[in-house]
Coordinates of C-alpha atoms in Angstrom, one line a residue:
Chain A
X128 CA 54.4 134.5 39.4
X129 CA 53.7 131.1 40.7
X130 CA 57.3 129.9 40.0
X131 CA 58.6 133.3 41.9
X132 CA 56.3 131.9 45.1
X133 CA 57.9 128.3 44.1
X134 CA 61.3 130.3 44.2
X135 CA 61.0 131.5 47.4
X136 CA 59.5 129.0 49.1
X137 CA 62.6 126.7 48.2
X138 CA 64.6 129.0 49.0
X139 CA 62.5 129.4 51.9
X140 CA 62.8 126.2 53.2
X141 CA 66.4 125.7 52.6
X142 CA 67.4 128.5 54.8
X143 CA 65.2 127.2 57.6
X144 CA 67.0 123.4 57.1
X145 CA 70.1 125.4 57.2
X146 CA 69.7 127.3 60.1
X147 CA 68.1 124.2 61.8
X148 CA 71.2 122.2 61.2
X149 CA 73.1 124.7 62.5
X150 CA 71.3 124.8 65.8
X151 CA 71.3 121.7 65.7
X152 CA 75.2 121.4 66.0
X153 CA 75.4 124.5 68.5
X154 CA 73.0 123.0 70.7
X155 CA 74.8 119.6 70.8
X156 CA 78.3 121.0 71.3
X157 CA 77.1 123.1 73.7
X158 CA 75.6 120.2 75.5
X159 CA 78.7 118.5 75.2
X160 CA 80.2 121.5 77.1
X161 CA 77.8 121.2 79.9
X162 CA 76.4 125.0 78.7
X163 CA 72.9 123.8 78.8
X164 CA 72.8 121.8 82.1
X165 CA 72.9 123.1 85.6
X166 CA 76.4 122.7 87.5
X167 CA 78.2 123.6 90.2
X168 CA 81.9 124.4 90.7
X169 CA 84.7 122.4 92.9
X170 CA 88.1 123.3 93.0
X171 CA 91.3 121.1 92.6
X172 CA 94.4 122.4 93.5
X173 CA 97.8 120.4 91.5
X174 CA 101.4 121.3 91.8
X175 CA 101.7 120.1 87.8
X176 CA 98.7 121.1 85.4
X177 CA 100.0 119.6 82.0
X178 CA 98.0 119.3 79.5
X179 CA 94.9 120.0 80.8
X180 CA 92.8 122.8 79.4
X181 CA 90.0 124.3 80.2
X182 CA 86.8 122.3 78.5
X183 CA 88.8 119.0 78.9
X184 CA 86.2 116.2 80.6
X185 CA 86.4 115.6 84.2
X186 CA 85.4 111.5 85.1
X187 CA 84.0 110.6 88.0
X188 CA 85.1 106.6 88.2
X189 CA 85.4 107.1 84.5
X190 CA 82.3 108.5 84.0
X191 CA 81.9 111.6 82.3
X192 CA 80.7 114.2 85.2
X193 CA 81.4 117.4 84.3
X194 CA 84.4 119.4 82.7
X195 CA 87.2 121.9 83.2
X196 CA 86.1 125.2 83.7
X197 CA 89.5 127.2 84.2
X198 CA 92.8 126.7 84.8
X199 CA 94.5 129.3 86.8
X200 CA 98.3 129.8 88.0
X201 CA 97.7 131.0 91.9
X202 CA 101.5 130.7 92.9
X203 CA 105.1 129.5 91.8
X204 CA 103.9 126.0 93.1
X205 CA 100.0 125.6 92.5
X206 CA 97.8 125.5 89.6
X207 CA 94.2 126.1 90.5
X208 CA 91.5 124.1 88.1
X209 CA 88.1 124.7 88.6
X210 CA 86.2 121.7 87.4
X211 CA 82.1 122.5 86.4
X212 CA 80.1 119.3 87.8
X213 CA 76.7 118.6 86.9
X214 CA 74.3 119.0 89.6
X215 CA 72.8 115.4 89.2
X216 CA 75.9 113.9 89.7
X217 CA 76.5 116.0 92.8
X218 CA 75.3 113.2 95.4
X219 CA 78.0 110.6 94.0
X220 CA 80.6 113.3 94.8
X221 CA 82.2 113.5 98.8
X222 CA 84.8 115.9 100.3
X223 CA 87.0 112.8 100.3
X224 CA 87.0 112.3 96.6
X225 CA 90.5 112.6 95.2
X226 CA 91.0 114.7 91.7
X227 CA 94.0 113.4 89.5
X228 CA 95.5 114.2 85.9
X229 CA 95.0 111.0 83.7
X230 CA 94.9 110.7 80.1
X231 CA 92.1 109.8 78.0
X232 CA 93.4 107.0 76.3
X233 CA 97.2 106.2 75.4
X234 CA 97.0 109.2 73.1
X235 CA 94.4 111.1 74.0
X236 CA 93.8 114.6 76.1
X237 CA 94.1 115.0 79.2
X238 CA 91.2 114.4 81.7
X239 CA 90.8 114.8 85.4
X240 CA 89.8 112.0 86.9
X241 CA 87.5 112.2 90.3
X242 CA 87.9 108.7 92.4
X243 CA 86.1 108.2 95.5
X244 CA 88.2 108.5 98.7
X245 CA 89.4 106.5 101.0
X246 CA 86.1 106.9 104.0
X247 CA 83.1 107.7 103.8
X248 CA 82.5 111.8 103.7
X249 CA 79.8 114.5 103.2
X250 CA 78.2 115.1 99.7
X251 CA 80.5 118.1 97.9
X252 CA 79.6 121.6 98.3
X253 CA 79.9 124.6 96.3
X254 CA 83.1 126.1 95.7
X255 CA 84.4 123.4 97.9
X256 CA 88.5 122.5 97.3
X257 CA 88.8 118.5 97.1
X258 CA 92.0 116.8 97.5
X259 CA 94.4 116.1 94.6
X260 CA 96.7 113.5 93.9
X261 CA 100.0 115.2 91.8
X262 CA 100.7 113.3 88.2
X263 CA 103.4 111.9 87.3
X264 CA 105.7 114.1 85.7
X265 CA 107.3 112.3 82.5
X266 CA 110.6 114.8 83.0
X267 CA 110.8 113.3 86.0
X268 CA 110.4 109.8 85.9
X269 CA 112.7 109.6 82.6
X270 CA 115.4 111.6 85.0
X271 CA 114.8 108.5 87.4
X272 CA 115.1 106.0 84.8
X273 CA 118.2 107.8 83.2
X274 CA 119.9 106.9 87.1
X275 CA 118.8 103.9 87.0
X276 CA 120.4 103.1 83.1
X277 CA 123.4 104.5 85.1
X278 CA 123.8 102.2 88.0
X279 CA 122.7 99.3 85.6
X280 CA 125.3 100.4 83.2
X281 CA 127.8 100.5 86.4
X282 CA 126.7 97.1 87.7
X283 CA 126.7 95.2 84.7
X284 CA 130.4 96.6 84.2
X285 CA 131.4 95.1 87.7
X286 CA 129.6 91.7 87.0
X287 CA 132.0 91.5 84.2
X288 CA 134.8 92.7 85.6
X289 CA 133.8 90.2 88.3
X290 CA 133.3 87.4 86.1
X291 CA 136.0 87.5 83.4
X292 CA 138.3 87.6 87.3
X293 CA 136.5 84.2 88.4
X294 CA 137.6 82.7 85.0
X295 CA 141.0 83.6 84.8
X296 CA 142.0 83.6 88.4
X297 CA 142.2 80.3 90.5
X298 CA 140.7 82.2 93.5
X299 CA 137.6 80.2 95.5
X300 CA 135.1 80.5 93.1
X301 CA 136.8 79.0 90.3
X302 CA 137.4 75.6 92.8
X303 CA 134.2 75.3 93.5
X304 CA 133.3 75.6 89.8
X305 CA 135.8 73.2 88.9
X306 CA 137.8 71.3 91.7
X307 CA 135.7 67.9 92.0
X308 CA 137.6 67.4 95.3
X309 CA 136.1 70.9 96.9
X310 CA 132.8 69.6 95.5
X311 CA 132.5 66.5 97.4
X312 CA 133.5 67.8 100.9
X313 CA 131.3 70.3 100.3
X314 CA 128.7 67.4 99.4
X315 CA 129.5 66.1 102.2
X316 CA 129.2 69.5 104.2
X317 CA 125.7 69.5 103.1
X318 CA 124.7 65.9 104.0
X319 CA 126.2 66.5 107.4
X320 CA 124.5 70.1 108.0
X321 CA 121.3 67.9 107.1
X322 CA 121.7 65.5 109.6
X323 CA 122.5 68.0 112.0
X324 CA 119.3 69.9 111.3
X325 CA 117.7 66.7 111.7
X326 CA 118.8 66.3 114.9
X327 CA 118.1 70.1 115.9
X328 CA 114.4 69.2 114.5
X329 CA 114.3 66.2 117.4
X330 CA 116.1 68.7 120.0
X331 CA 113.4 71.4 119.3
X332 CA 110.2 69.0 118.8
X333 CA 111.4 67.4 122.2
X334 CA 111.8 71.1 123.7
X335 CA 108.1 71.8 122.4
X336 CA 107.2 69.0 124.1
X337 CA 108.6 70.0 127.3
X338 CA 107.3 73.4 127.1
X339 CA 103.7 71.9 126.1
X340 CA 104.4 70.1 129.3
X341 CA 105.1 72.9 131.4
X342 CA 102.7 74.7 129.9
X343 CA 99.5 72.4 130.9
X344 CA 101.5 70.2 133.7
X345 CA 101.4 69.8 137.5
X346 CA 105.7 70.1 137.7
X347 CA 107.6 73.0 139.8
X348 CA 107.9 75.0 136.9
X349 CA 104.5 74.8 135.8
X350 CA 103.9 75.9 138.5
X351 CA 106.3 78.5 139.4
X352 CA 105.0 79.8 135.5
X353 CA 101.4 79.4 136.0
X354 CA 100.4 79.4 140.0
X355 CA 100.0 83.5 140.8
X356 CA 100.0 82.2 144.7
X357 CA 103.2 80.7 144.4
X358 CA 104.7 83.6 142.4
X359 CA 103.2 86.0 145.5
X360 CA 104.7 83.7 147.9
X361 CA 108.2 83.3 146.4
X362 CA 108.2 87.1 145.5
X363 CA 107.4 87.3 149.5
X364 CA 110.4 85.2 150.4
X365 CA 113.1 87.2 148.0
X366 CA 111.2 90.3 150.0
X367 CA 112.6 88.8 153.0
X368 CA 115.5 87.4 152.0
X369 CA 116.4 90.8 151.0
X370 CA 115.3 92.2 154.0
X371 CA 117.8 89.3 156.2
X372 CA 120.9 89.7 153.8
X373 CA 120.2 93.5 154.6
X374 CA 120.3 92.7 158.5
X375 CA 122.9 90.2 158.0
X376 CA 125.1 93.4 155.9
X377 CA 124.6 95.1 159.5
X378 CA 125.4 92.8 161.4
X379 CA 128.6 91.5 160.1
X380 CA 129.2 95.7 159.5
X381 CA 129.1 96.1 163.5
X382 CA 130.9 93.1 164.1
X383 CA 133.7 94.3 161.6
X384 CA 133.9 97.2 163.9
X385 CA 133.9 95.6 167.0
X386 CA 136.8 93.1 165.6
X387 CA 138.5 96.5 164.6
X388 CA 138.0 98.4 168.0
X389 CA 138.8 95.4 169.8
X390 CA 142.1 94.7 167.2
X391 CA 143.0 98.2 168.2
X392 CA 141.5 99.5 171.2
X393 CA 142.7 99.1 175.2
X394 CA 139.8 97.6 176.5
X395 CA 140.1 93.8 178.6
X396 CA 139.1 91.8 175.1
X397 CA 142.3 93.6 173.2
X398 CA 144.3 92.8 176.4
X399 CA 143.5 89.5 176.2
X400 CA 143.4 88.6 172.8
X401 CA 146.9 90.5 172.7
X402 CA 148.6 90.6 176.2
X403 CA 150.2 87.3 176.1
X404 CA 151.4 87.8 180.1
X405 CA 147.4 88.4 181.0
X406 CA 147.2 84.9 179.2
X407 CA 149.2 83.2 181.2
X408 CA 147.9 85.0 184.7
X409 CA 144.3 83.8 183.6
X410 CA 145.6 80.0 182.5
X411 CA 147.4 80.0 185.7
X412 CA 144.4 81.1 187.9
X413 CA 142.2 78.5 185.6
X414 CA 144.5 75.7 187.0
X415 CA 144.4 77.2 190.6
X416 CA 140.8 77.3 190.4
X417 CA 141.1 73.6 189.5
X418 CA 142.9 72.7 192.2
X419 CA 140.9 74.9 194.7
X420 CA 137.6 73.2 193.8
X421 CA 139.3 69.6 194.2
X422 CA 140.0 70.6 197.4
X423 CA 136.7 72.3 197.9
X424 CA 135.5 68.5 197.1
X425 CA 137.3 66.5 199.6
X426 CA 135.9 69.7 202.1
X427 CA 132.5 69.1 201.5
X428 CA 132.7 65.5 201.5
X429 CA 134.3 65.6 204.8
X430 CA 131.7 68.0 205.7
X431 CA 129.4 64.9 204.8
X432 CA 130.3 62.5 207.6
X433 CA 131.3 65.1 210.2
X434 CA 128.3 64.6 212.8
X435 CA 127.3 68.2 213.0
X436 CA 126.3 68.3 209.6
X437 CA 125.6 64.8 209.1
X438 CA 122.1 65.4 209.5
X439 CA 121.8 68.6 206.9
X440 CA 122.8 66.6 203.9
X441 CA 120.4 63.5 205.0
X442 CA 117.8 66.0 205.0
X443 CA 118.4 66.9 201.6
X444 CA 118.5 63.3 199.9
X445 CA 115.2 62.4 201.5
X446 CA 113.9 65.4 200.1
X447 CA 115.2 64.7 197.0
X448 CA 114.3 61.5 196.7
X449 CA 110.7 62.4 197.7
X450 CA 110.8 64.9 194.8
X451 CA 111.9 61.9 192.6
X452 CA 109.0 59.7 192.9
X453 CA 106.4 62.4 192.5
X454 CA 108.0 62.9 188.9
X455 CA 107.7 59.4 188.3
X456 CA 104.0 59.0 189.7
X457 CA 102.8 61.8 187.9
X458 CA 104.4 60.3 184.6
Chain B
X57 CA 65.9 136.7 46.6
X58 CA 66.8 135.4 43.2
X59 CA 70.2 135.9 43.5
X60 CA 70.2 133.7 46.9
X61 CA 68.1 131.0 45.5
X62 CA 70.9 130.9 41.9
X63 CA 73.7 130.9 44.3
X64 CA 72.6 128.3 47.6
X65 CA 70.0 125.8 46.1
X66 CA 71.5 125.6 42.6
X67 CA 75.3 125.1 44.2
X68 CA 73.7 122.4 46.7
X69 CA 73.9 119.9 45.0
X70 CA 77.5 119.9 43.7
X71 CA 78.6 121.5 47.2
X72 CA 77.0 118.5 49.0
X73 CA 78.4 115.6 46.6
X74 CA 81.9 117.3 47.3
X75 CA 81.3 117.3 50.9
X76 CA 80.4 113.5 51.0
X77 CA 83.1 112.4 48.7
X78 CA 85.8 114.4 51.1
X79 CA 84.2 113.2 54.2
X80 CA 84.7 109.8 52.5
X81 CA 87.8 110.1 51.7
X82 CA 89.3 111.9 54.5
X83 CA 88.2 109.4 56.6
X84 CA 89.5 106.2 54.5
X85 CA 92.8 107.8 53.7
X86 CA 93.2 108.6 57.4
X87 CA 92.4 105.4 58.9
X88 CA 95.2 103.3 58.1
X89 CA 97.4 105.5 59.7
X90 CA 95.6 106.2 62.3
X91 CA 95.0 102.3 63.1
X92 CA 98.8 101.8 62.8
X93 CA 99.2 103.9 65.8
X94 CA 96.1 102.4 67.6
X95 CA 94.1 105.7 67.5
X96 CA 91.5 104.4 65.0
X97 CA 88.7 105.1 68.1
X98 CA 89.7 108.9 67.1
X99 CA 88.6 108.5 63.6
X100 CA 85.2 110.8 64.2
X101 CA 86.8 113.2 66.4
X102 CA 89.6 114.0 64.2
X103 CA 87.7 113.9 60.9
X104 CA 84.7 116.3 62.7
X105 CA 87.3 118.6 63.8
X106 CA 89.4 118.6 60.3
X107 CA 85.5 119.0 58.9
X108 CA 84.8 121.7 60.4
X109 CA 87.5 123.5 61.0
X110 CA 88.9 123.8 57.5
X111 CA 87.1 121.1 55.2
X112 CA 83.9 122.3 54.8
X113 CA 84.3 126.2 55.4
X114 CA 87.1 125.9 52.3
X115 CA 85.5 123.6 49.9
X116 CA 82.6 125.5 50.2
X117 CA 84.0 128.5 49.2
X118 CA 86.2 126.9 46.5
X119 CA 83.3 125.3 44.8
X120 CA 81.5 128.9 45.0
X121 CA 84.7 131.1 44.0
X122 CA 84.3 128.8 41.0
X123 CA 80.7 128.1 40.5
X124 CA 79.3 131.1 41.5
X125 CA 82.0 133.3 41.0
X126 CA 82.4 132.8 37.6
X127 CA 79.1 133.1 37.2
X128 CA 78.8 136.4 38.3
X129 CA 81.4 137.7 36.6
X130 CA 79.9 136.6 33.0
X131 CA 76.8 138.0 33.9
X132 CA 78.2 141.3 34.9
X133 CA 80.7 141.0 32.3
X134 CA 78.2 140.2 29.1
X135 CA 76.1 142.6 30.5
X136 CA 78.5 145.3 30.4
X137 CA 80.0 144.4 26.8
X138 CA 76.5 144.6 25.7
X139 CA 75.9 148.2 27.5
X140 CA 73.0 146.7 29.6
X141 CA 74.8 148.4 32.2
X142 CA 75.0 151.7 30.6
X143 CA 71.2 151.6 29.6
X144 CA 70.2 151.1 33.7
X145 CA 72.4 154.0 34.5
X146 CA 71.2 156.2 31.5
X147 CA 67.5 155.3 32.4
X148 CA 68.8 156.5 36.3
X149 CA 68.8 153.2 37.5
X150 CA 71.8 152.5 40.2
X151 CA 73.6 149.4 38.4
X152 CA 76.0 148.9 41.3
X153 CA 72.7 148.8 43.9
X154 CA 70.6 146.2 41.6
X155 CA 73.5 144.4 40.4
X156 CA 76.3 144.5 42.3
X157 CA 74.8 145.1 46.2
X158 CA 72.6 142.1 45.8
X159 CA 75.2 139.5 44.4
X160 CA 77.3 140.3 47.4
X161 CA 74.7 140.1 49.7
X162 CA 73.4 136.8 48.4
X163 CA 76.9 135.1 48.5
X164 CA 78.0 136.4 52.0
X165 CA 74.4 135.1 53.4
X166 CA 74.2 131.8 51.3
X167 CA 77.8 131.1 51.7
X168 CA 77.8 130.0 55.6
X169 CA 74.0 128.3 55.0
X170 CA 75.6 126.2 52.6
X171 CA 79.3 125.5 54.7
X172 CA 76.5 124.3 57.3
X173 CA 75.0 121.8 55.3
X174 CA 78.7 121.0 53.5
X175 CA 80.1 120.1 57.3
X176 CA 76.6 117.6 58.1
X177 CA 77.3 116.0 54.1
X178 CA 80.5 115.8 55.1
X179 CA 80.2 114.1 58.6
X180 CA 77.7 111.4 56.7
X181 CA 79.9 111.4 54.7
X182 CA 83.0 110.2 57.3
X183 CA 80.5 108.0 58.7
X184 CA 80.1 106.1 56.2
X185 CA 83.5 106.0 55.2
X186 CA 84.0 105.0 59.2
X187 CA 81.5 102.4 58.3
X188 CA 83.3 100.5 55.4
X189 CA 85.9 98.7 56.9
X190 CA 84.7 98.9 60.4
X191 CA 81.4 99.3 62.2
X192 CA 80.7 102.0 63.8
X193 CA 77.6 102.6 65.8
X194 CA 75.5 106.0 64.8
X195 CA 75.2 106.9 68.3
X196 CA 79.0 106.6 69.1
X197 CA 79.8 108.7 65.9
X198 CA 77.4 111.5 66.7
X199 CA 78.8 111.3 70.7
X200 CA 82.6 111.4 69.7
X201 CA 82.3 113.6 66.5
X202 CA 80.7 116.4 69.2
X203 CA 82.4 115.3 72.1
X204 CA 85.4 116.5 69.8
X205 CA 83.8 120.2 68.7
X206 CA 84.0 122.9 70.9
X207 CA 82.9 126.8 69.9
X208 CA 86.3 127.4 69.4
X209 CA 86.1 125.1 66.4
X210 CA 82.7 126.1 65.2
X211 CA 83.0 130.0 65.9
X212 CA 86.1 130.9 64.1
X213 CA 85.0 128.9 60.6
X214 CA 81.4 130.0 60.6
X215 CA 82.8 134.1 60.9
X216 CA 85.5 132.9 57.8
X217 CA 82.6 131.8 55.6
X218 CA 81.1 134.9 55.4
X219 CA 83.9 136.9 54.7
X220 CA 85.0 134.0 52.0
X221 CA 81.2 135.0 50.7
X222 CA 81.7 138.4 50.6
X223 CA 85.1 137.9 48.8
X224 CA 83.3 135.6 46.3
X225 CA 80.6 138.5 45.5
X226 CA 83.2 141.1 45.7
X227 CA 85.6 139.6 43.0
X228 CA 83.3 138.2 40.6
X229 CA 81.2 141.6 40.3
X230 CA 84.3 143.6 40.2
X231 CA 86.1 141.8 37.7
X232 CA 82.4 141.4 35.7
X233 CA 81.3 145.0 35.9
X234 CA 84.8 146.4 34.7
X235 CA 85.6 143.6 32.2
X236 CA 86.1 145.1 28.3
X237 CA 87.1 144.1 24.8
X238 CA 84.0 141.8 23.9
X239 CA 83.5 138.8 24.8
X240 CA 86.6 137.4 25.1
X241 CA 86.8 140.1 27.8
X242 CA 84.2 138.1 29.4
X243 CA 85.8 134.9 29.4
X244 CA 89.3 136.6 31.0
X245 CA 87.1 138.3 33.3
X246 CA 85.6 135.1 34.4
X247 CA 89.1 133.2 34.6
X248 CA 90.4 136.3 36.6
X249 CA 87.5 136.5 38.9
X250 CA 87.8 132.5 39.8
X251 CA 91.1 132.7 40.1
X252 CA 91.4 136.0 42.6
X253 CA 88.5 134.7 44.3
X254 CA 90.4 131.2 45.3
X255 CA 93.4 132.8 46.5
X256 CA 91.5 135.5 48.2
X257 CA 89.5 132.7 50.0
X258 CA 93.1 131.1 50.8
X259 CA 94.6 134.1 52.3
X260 CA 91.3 135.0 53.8
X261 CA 91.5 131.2 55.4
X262 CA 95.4 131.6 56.7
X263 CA 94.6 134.9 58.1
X264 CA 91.3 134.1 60.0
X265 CA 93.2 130.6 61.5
X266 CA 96.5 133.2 62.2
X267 CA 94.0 135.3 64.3
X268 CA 92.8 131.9 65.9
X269 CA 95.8 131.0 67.1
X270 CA 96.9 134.1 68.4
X271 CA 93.8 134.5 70.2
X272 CA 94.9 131.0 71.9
X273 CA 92.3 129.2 70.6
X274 CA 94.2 126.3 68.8

């Protein structure tokens, strides 16, 4: 009887380890799959979803955070994954965090990878959709790389082409890889574009100089560049320049016309610019009037001693004379 | 009761020196390969998923198909060249209820118990294997190894072991209970029973991971 109980209580006991073991296990994979920890749910929305499954880890900064509850075709275009976070890393997590596809490893599964965005946002809510940055898609980038081979393969056809023609042609190329002539004017090319830079060194040192100068001097230009005064004054000139060139337009506009009416017109200045008889009337009556006031002359001076008006013209000297030295006494 | 305690603590022993030694060995044989491609940080998560996926679950069941199920079959079959059998049903006994009921029963029950402690002999097993040429913090091991294990592993294999249990029982008592000609009918029935019992267990193991994959979970 005793080794019945001994029996049973073995057996007993190896059944319990057993199913303790086994608990065991179920409780740390499940721990493992967040099952026993509280979450909450965000959403990431990706064009490409490869390789990602639901239960795959989701990293935080490559921390483990939570995993990946679903993942759901919405459209032709999206792939909706609905990562499970646990609620104590909730406050690390901002709307601005950005969800990507990364692999664990070089070989390993793939992960979804949480990094921290670019400002500063409000802690992650429920349910809330955070921004995604599309993985690379090997397809893709191996298309890319296959254009590239391509155009290497193309360009590394020219270069030879190109440079089996620079050794069996005498063109340029092949002179100045072997013509020793070419080579030294071409040294000497050189040592004169040196000098000449030299000299464009001095040219713009000495123009700094002069700028420096104008800059922090007392000359015109300084001046002109630097006194606001000045600049009001000359911008008043120009204003009035412009305004005289303006008259001056006028004026030489109404005496245009005035030339034109008086090229064409009938009035006394077109007669005498053009009448050549008038001309010689008025010369004629210039000279008579020259000869009448030489004889108005003689006239008055006989007027002068002729005793009836003698005393007239007596009058007037004294009186001018008187007028004379009350000028100079008041100088 | 009895026929638990013949078939889990008596098969411990062997079940669990077979589970360490393939844990080993998995893990050693593995390694090179897997450092050639610069994977050898997926040493535990491999070998805890190969463990207890297939591994345990099968060598379990192999062991018992030939431990146990042999041994039930010489029982049965001794006891039925020697009319033990016809005696219970001529006293009005039910042979099939004490004989053949409760050697089923035990092997489908003790079956998955012992796959359990198999897949933990096992993983020490890989540990210290993991261990050997490199070292390998505990804490890491147990992290990766169930960092690698989902339910999807662990479901599937621990519904197989019971029907690999029930297979077990059900061969070894069918071939013992109708096993004739003396006792070298006994010894054929045995051979039979062992050897209907592995291949049942097989097919039993390519059906149950068909069904897993179809359901999407591999």
């Amino acid at each position: 009887m005793d080794k019945v109980i001994r029996k049973n209580i073995l057996l007993g006991f190896f059944v319990f380890i057993g199913l303790i073991l086994f608990i065991v296990g179920i409780f740390l994979v499940g721990a493992k799959s967040e099952m026993f920890k509280k979450t909450f749910t965000i959403t990431a929305k990706f064009s490409n979803a490869t390789g990602l499954k639901a239960g795959s880890n989701v990293r935080y900064n490559g921390v483990k955070v939570g995993i990946v509850k679903s993942v759901t075709l919405i459209n032709d275009t999206l792939v909706q994954v609905d990562l499970q976070i646990e609620e104590v890393k909730r406050g690390f997590i901002h709307n601005t965090a950005v969800a990507s596809i990364a692999s664990d490893g070089l070989m390993g599964d793939k992960i979804v990878n949480i990094s921290p965005g670019k400002s500063e946002g409000e802690v992650v809510k429920n349910n809330e959709i955070v921004q995604v940055q599309n993985p690379l898609i090997i397809d893709q980038v191996m298309l890319t790389l296959s254009k590239s081979n391509e155009n290497i393969k193309v360009i590394t056809e020219n270069l030879k082409a190109l440079t089996s023609d620079i050794v069996s042609n005498n063109g340029t190329v092949q002179s100045l890889y072997k013509d020793t002539l070419m080579a030294m004017n071409l040294k000497k090319s050189f040592s004169n574009l040196d000098a000449i830079t030299g000299k464009v060194l001095v040219v713009s040192n000495t123009l700094q100089q002069v700028t420096a100068q104008i800059q922090h001097g007392n000359g015109l230009l300084s001046e002109v560049i630097n006194d606001t005064g000045l600049a009001n004054n000359l911008a008043y000139t120009m204003d009035k320049l412009k305004e005289t060139s303006d008259e001056l337009i006028k004026v030489s506009g109404n005496l245009n016309k005035t030339v034109q009416s008086a090229n064409t017109g009938k009035g006394a200045l077109n007669m005498l610019l053009s009448d050549t008889t008038l001309s010689s009337n008025v010369q004629q009556s210039i000279i008579n009037i020259k000869k009448a006031s030489v004889g108005l002359n003689e006239n008055m001076e006989a007027l002068k001693h002729n005793f009836l008006t003698r005393g007239y013209f007596r009058k007037q000297e004294k009186k001018l004379k008187k007028e004379l030295k009350k000028e100079q006494a008041g100088k | 009761m009895n026929q638990c305690y013949e078939i889990g603590i008596k098969s411990f022993v062997l079940v669990g020196i077979t589970a360490f030694i393939l844990g080993l060995v998995l893990v050693m044989q593995s390694r090179p390969t897997m450092m050639e491609f610069g994977a050898g940080s997926f040493l535990p998560a491999m070998s805890s998923i190969s463990i207890v996926r297939e591994i345990g679950p099968l060598v379990t069941a192999l062991i018992c198909a030939g431990k146990i199920g042999s041994g039930i079959s010489a029982e049965l079959g001794s006891m039925k060249v020697t009319e033990q059998i016809d005696a219970m049903e001529v006293s009005g006994t039910n042979p099939f209820k004490y004989l053949v009921a409760t050697r089923i029963i035990a092997t489908t029950l003790m079956i998955p118990i012992l796959t359990v402690y198999a897949d933990f002999i096992s993983l020490i097993g890989a540990f210290t294997g993991s261990n050997i040429k490199d070292d390998v913090n505990l804490h890491f091991y147990v992290n990766r190894v169930f960092e690698a294990l989902h339910f999807t592993d662990i479901g599937p294999s621990f519904t197989k072991t019971f029907f690999f249990g029930f297979t077990i029982g059900l061969v070894g008592c069918t071939k013992g209970y109708n096993s004739k000609k003396g006792t070298e009918g006994v010894g054929k029935a045995a051979n039979i029973s062992v050897v209907v019992a592995m291949v049942g267990v097989i097919i039993i193991d390519m059906v149950v991971t068909q069904i897993t994959s179809m359901l999407g979970y591999l």
